[in-house]
Amino acid sequence: MLGERIEDPQHIESRVGSVPGLGLLPVRTVFTGEKVTTHVNGQIAAERGILQGLNGLNITGYEIHMGRTEPSGNYSFSGPVNDSGYGMGGETASSYLLRLTRRENEAINTLEGFINEQGNVWGTHLHGLFANDSFRHAVLSNLLRRKGITGSNLQNRHMHTLSKDLQYNKLADLLRQNLDIKLLKELAGI
């Protein structure tokens, strides 16, 4: 959606074969019948905008997509390509967001996701990127710094992802302590 076009030649998601995207990234997305849902590891490959200083930061997530997103005519690639068929050489690699190094148990070297020249628009097929504590903390710190906010509590400590199970258990304990469960069961006819 962030790219120049979304194409669906096999009409997998729609009866429309092609629609314009928002035009924020020089890419096009093509739907295909092959759905990818896999756990991946990698590093941040970009070094601009709110990702300044994050190049090489390790990340994990889930690659989920049905088709591919590829550079449009506004990107020019030369040299070798990675296992997705995208260019890997020279200055063009800086237009990619991530370098994936592992897909499930297989070592890979795949550039993924795209970032614009200003570094303020980027997109990826990777889900769960913000569940990476170090990534989330660094992005938030960069945003605060760009806004001239320094010495913030957010910048001085890492905020860790909370376990959903732990939070659900705390909520259940709170409900048990503050509700008359016996009365609720009577009212519900249980």
PDB file of N, CA and C in Angstrom, residues 25 42-59 75 90-100 110-124 126 129 135 138-139 142 146:
ATOM      1  N   LEU A  25       6.730   5.011  -1.362  1.00  0.00           N
ATOM      2  CA  LEU A  25       7.968   4.247  -1.576  1.00  0.00           C
ATOM      3  C   LEU A  25       8.025   3.826  -3.041  1.00  0.00           C
ATOM      4  N   GLY A  42      17.339 -11.321  11.702  1.00  0.00           N
ATOM      5  CA  GLY A  42      18.148 -10.466  10.840  1.00  0.00           C
ATOM      6  C   GLY A  42      18.650  -9.247  11.577  1.00  0.00           C
ATOM      7  N   GLN A  43      19.022  -8.235  10.804  1.00  0.00           N
ATOM      8  CA  GLN A  43      19.500  -6.975  11.353  1.00  0.00           C
ATOM      9  C   GLN A  43      18.873  -5.811  10.596  1.00  0.00           C
ATOM     10  N   ILE A  44      18.870  -4.658  11.242  1.00  0.00           N
ATOM     11  CA  ILE A  44      18.448  -3.437  10.576  1.00  0.00           C
ATOM     12  C   ILE A  44      19.526  -3.107   9.544  1.00  0.00           C
ATOM     13  N   ALA A  45      19.124  -2.823   8.315  1.00  0.00           N
ATOM     14  CA  ALA A  45      20.070  -2.502   7.243  1.00  0.00           C
ATOM     15  C   ALA A  45      20.066  -1.009   6.926  1.00  0.00           C
ATOM     16  N   ALA A  46      19.039  -0.292   7.358  1.00  0.00           N
ATOM     17  CA  ALA A  46      18.913   1.133   7.049  1.00  0.00           C
ATOM     18  C   ALA A  46      19.698   1.967   8.061  1.00  0.00           C
ATOM     19  N   GLU A  47      20.040   3.180   7.658  1.00  0.00           N
ATOM     20  CA  GLU A  47      20.828   4.055   8.519  1.00  0.00           C
ATOM     21  C   GLU A  47      20.415   5.510   8.299  1.00  0.00           C
ATOM     22  N   ARG A  48      19.116   5.767   8.383  1.00  0.00           N
ATOM     23  CA  ARG A  48      18.662   7.151   8.233  1.00  0.00           C
ATOM     24  C   ARG A  48      17.302   7.339   8.897  1.00  0.00           C
ATOM     25  N   GLY A  49      16.931   8.601   9.068  1.00  0.00           N
ATOM     26  CA  GLY A  49      15.659   8.907   9.706  1.00  0.00           C
ATOM     27  C   GLY A  49      15.630   8.413  11.133  1.00  0.00           C
ATOM     28  N   ILE A  50      14.487   7.889  11.560  1.00  0.00           N
ATOM     29  CA  ILE A  50      14.379   7.413  12.939  1.00  0.00           C
ATOM     30  C   ILE A  50      15.124   6.095  13.148  1.00  0.00           C
ATOM     31  N   LEU A  51      15.733   5.578  12.079  1.00  0.00           N
ATOM     32  CA  LEU A  51      16.546   4.367  12.202  1.00  0.00           C
ATOM     33  C   LEU A  51      18.034   4.700  12.287  1.00  0.00           C
ATOM     34  N   GLN A  52      18.360   5.984  12.365  1.00  0.00           N
ATOM     35  CA  GLN A  52      19.750   6.426  12.487  1.00  0.00           C
ATOM     36  C   GLN A  52      20.395   5.739  13.692  1.00  0.00           C
ATOM     37  N   GLY A  53      21.551   5.139  13.472  1.00  0.00           N
ATOM     38  CA  GLY A  53      22.277   4.483  14.548  1.00  0.00           C
ATOM     39  C   GLY A  53      21.826   3.064  14.832  1.00  0.00           C
ATOM     40  N   LEU A  54      20.854   2.555  14.075  1.00  0.00           N
ATOM     41  CA  LEU A  54      20.345   1.212  14.334  1.00  0.00           C
ATOM     42  C   LEU A  54      20.914   0.163  13.387  1.00  0.00           C
ATOM     43  N   ASN A  55      21.702   0.577  12.400  1.00  0.00           N
ATOM     44  CA  ASN A  55      22.260  -0.364  11.427  1.00  0.00           C
ATOM     45  C   ASN A  55      22.984  -1.487  12.153  1.00  0.00           C
ATOM     46  N   GLY A  56      22.606  -2.724  11.815  1.00  0.00           N
ATOM     47  CA  GLY A  56      23.233  -3.894  12.431  1.00  0.00           C
ATOM     48  C   GLY A  56      22.526  -4.399  13.677  1.00  0.00           C
ATOM     49  N   LEU A  57      21.528  -3.666  14.179  1.00  0.00           N
ATOM     50  CA  LEU A  57      20.785  -4.098  15.359  1.00  0.00           C
ATOM     51  C   LEU A  57      20.029  -5.391  15.035  1.00  0.00           C
ATOM     52  N   ASN A  58      20.175  -6.398  15.888  1.00  0.00           N
ATOM     53  CA  ASN A  58      19.507  -7.686  15.677  1.00  0.00           C
ATOM     54  C   ASN A  58      18.014  -7.568  15.934  1.00  0.00           C
ATOM     55  N   ILE A  59      17.235  -8.229  15.076  1.00  0.00           N
ATOM     56  CA  ILE A  59      15.780  -8.258  15.216  1.00  0.00           C
ATOM     57  C   ILE A  59      15.269  -9.664  14.907  1.00  0.00           C
ATOM     58  N   TYR A  75      14.057   2.528  -8.791  1.00  0.00           N
ATOM     59  CA  TYR A  75      15.275   1.990  -8.194  1.00  0.00           C
ATOM     60  C   TYR A  75      16.091   1.383  -9.326  1.00  0.00           C
ATOM     61  N   GLY A  90      26.381  -2.087  -3.815  1.00  0.00           N
ATOM     62  CA  GLY A  90      26.532  -0.639  -3.858  1.00  0.00           C
ATOM     63  C   GLY A  90      25.536   0.124  -3.022  1.00  0.00           C
ATOM     64  N   GLU A  91      25.205   1.299  -3.484  1.00  0.00           N
ATOM     65  CA  GLU A  91      24.357   2.232  -2.766  1.00  0.00           C
ATOM     66  C   GLU A  91      22.914   1.748  -2.646  1.00  0.00           C
ATOM     67  N   THR A  92      22.495   0.852  -3.513  1.00  0.00           N
ATOM     68  CA  THR A  92      21.095   0.441  -3.506  1.00  0.00           C
ATOM     69  C   THR A  92      20.716  -0.298  -2.233  1.00  0.00           C
ATOM     70  N   ALA A  93      21.659  -0.989  -1.607  1.00  0.00           N
ATOM     71  CA  ALA A  93      21.335  -1.716  -0.386  1.00  0.00           C
ATOM     72  C   ALA A  93      20.834  -0.770   0.696  1.00  0.00           C
ATOM     73  N   SER A  94      21.210   0.508   0.648  1.00  0.00           N
ATOM     74  CA  SER A  94      20.771   1.456   1.671  1.00  0.00           C
ATOM     75  C   SER A  94      19.283   1.775   1.549  1.00  0.00           C
ATOM     76  N   SER A  95      18.635   1.382   0.474  1.00  0.00           N
ATOM     77  CA  SER A  95      17.197   1.607   0.323  1.00  0.00           C
ATOM     78  C   SER A  95      16.384   0.490   0.980  1.00  0.00           C
ATOM     79  N   TYR A  96      17.049  -0.531   1.469  1.00  0.00           N
ATOM     80  CA  TYR A  96      16.374  -1.636   2.134  1.00  0.00           C
ATOM     81  C   TYR A  96      16.337  -1.399   3.630  1.00  0.00           C
ATOM     82  N   LEU A  97      15.326  -1.939   4.253  1.00  0.00           N
ATOM     83  CA  LEU A  97      15.132  -1.770   5.682  1.00  0.00           C
ATOM     84  C   LEU A  97      15.885  -2.817   6.493  1.00  0.00           C
ATOM     85  N   LEU A  98      15.820  -4.077   6.057  1.00  0.00           N
ATOM     86  CA  LEU A  98      16.354  -5.193   6.835  1.00  0.00           C
ATOM     87  C   LEU A  98      17.242  -6.097   5.995  1.00  0.00           C
ATOM     88  N   ARG A  99      18.152  -6.778   6.660  1.00  0.00           N
ATOM     89  CA  ARG A  99      18.904  -7.882   6.055  1.00  0.00           C
ATOM     90  C   ARG A  99      18.537  -9.118   6.867  1.00  0.00           C
ATOM     91  N   LEU A 100      17.756 -10.019   6.248  1.00  0.00           N
ATOM     92  CA  LEU A 100      17.362 -11.251   6.922  1.00  0.00           C
ATOM     93  C   LEU A 100      18.488 -12.262   6.793  1.00  0.00           C
ATOM     94  N   THR A 110      19.008 -12.102   2.693  1.00  0.00           N
ATOM     95  CA  THR A 110      17.939 -11.483   1.932  1.00  0.00           C
ATOM     96  C   THR A 110      17.689 -10.071   2.428  1.00  0.00           C
ATOM     97  N   LEU A 111      17.687  -9.130   1.517  1.00  0.00           N
ATOM     98  CA  LEU A 111      17.302  -7.766   1.855  1.00  0.00           C
ATOM     99  C   LEU A 111      15.783  -7.693   1.801  1.00  0.00           C
ATOM    100  N   GLU A 112      15.175  -7.010   2.780  1.00  0.00           N
ATOM    101  CA  GLU A 112      13.716  -7.008   2.895  1.00  0.00           C
ATOM    102  C   GLU A 112      13.257  -5.656   3.399  1.00  0.00           C
ATOM    103  N   GLY A 113      12.094  -5.246   2.952  1.00  0.00           N
ATOM    104  CA  GLY A 113      11.542  -3.969   3.371  1.00  0.00           C
ATOM    105  C   GLY A 113      12.246  -2.824   2.665  1.00  0.00           C
ATOM    106  N   PHE A 114      11.603  -1.678   2.633  1.00  0.00           N
ATOM    107  CA  PHE A 114      12.151  -0.514   1.934  1.00  0.00           C
ATOM    108  C   PHE A 114      11.997   0.728   2.789  1.00  0.00           C
ATOM    109  N   ILE A 115      12.894   1.676   2.590  1.00  0.00           N
ATOM    110  CA  ILE A 115      12.856   2.953   3.299  1.00  0.00           C
ATOM    111  C   ILE A 115      13.073   4.069   2.286  1.00  0.00           C
ATOM    112  N   ASN A 116      12.361   5.186   2.454  1.00  0.00           N
ATOM    113  CA  ASN A 116      12.529   6.281   1.504  1.00  0.00           C
ATOM    114  C   ASN A 116      13.813   7.062   1.795  1.00  0.00           C
ATOM    115  N   GLU A 117      14.141   7.967   0.919  1.00  0.00           N
ATOM    116  CA  GLU A 117      15.396   8.731   1.009  1.00  0.00           C
ATOM    117  C   GLU A 117      15.484   9.532   2.305  1.00  0.00           C
ATOM    118  N   GLN A 118      14.375  10.105   2.745  1.00  0.00           N
ATOM    119  CA  GLN A 118      14.377  10.919   3.962  1.00  0.00           C
ATOM    120  C   GLN A 118      14.403  10.069   5.232  1.00  0.00           C
ATOM    121  N   GLY A 119      14.074   8.804   5.110  1.00  0.00           N
ATOM    122  CA  GLY A 119      14.070   7.913   6.269  1.00  0.00           C
ATOM    123  C   GLY A 119      12.843   8.063   7.148  1.00  0.00           C
ATOM    124  N   ASN A 120      11.795   8.696   6.625  1.00  0.00           N
ATOM    125  CA  ASN A 120      10.591   8.871   7.443  1.00  0.00           C
ATOM    126  C   ASN A 120       9.426   7.988   7.008  1.00  0.00           C
ATOM    127  N   VAL A 121       9.605   7.202   5.956  1.00  0.00           N
ATOM    128  CA  VAL A 121       8.587   6.237   5.524  1.00  0.00           C
ATOM    129  C   VAL A 121       9.301   4.922   5.247  1.00  0.00           C
ATOM    130  N   TRP A 122       8.829   3.866   5.857  1.00  0.00           N
ATOM    131  CA  TRP A 122       9.378   2.546   5.576  1.00  0.00           C
ATOM    132  C   TRP A 122       8.310   1.489   5.775  1.00  0.00           C
ATOM    133  N   GLY A 123       8.480   0.401   5.045  1.00  0.00           N
ATOM    134  CA  GLY A 123       7.531  -0.695   5.126  1.00  0.00           C
ATOM    135  C   GLY A 123       8.251  -2.026   5.007  1.00  0.00           C
ATOM    136  N   THR A 124       7.654  -3.042   5.580  1.00  0.00           N
ATOM    137  CA  THR A 124       8.246  -4.373   5.582  1.00  0.00           C
ATOM    138  C   THR A 124       7.149  -5.427   5.653  1.00  0.00           C
ATOM    139  N   LEU A 126       7.680  -7.880   7.548  1.00  0.00           N
ATOM    140  CA  LEU A 126       7.990  -8.459   8.852  1.00  0.00           C
ATOM    141  C   LEU A 126       7.003  -7.963   9.903  1.00  0.00           C
ATOM    142  N   LEU A 129       7.985  -6.487  14.560  1.00  0.00           N
ATOM    143  CA  LEU A 129       9.238  -5.734  14.663  1.00  0.00           C
ATOM    144  C   LEU A 129       9.303  -4.942  15.967  1.00  0.00           C
ATOM    145  N   PHE A 135      14.973  -2.639  19.554  1.00  0.00           N
ATOM    146  CA  PHE A 135      14.532  -1.866  18.395  1.00  0.00           C
ATOM    147  C   PHE A 135      13.530  -0.798  18.811  1.00  0.00           C
ATOM    148  N   ALA A 138      15.169   1.997  20.811  1.00  0.00           N
ATOM    149  CA  ALA A 138      16.015   2.863  19.978  1.00  0.00           C
ATOM    150  C   ALA A 138      15.178   3.791  19.102  1.00  0.00           C
ATOM    151  N   VAL A 139      14.097   3.275  18.518  1.00  0.00           N
ATOM    152  CA  VAL A 139      13.228   4.109  17.677  1.00  0.00           C
ATOM    153  C   VAL A 139      12.577   5.197  18.520  1.00  0.00           C
ATOM    154  N   ASN A 142      15.138   7.807  19.400  1.00  0.00           N
ATOM    155  CA  ASN A 142      15.420   8.658  18.237  1.00  0.00           C
ATOM    156  C   ASN A 142      14.298   9.674  18.014  1.00  0.00           C
ATOM    157  N   ARG A 146      14.754  13.703  18.185  1.00  0.00           N
ATOM    158  CA  ARG A 146      14.383  14.559  17.054  1.00  0.00           C
ATOM    159  C   ARG A 146      13.433  15.671  17.472  1.00  0.00           C
TER     160      ARG A 146
END
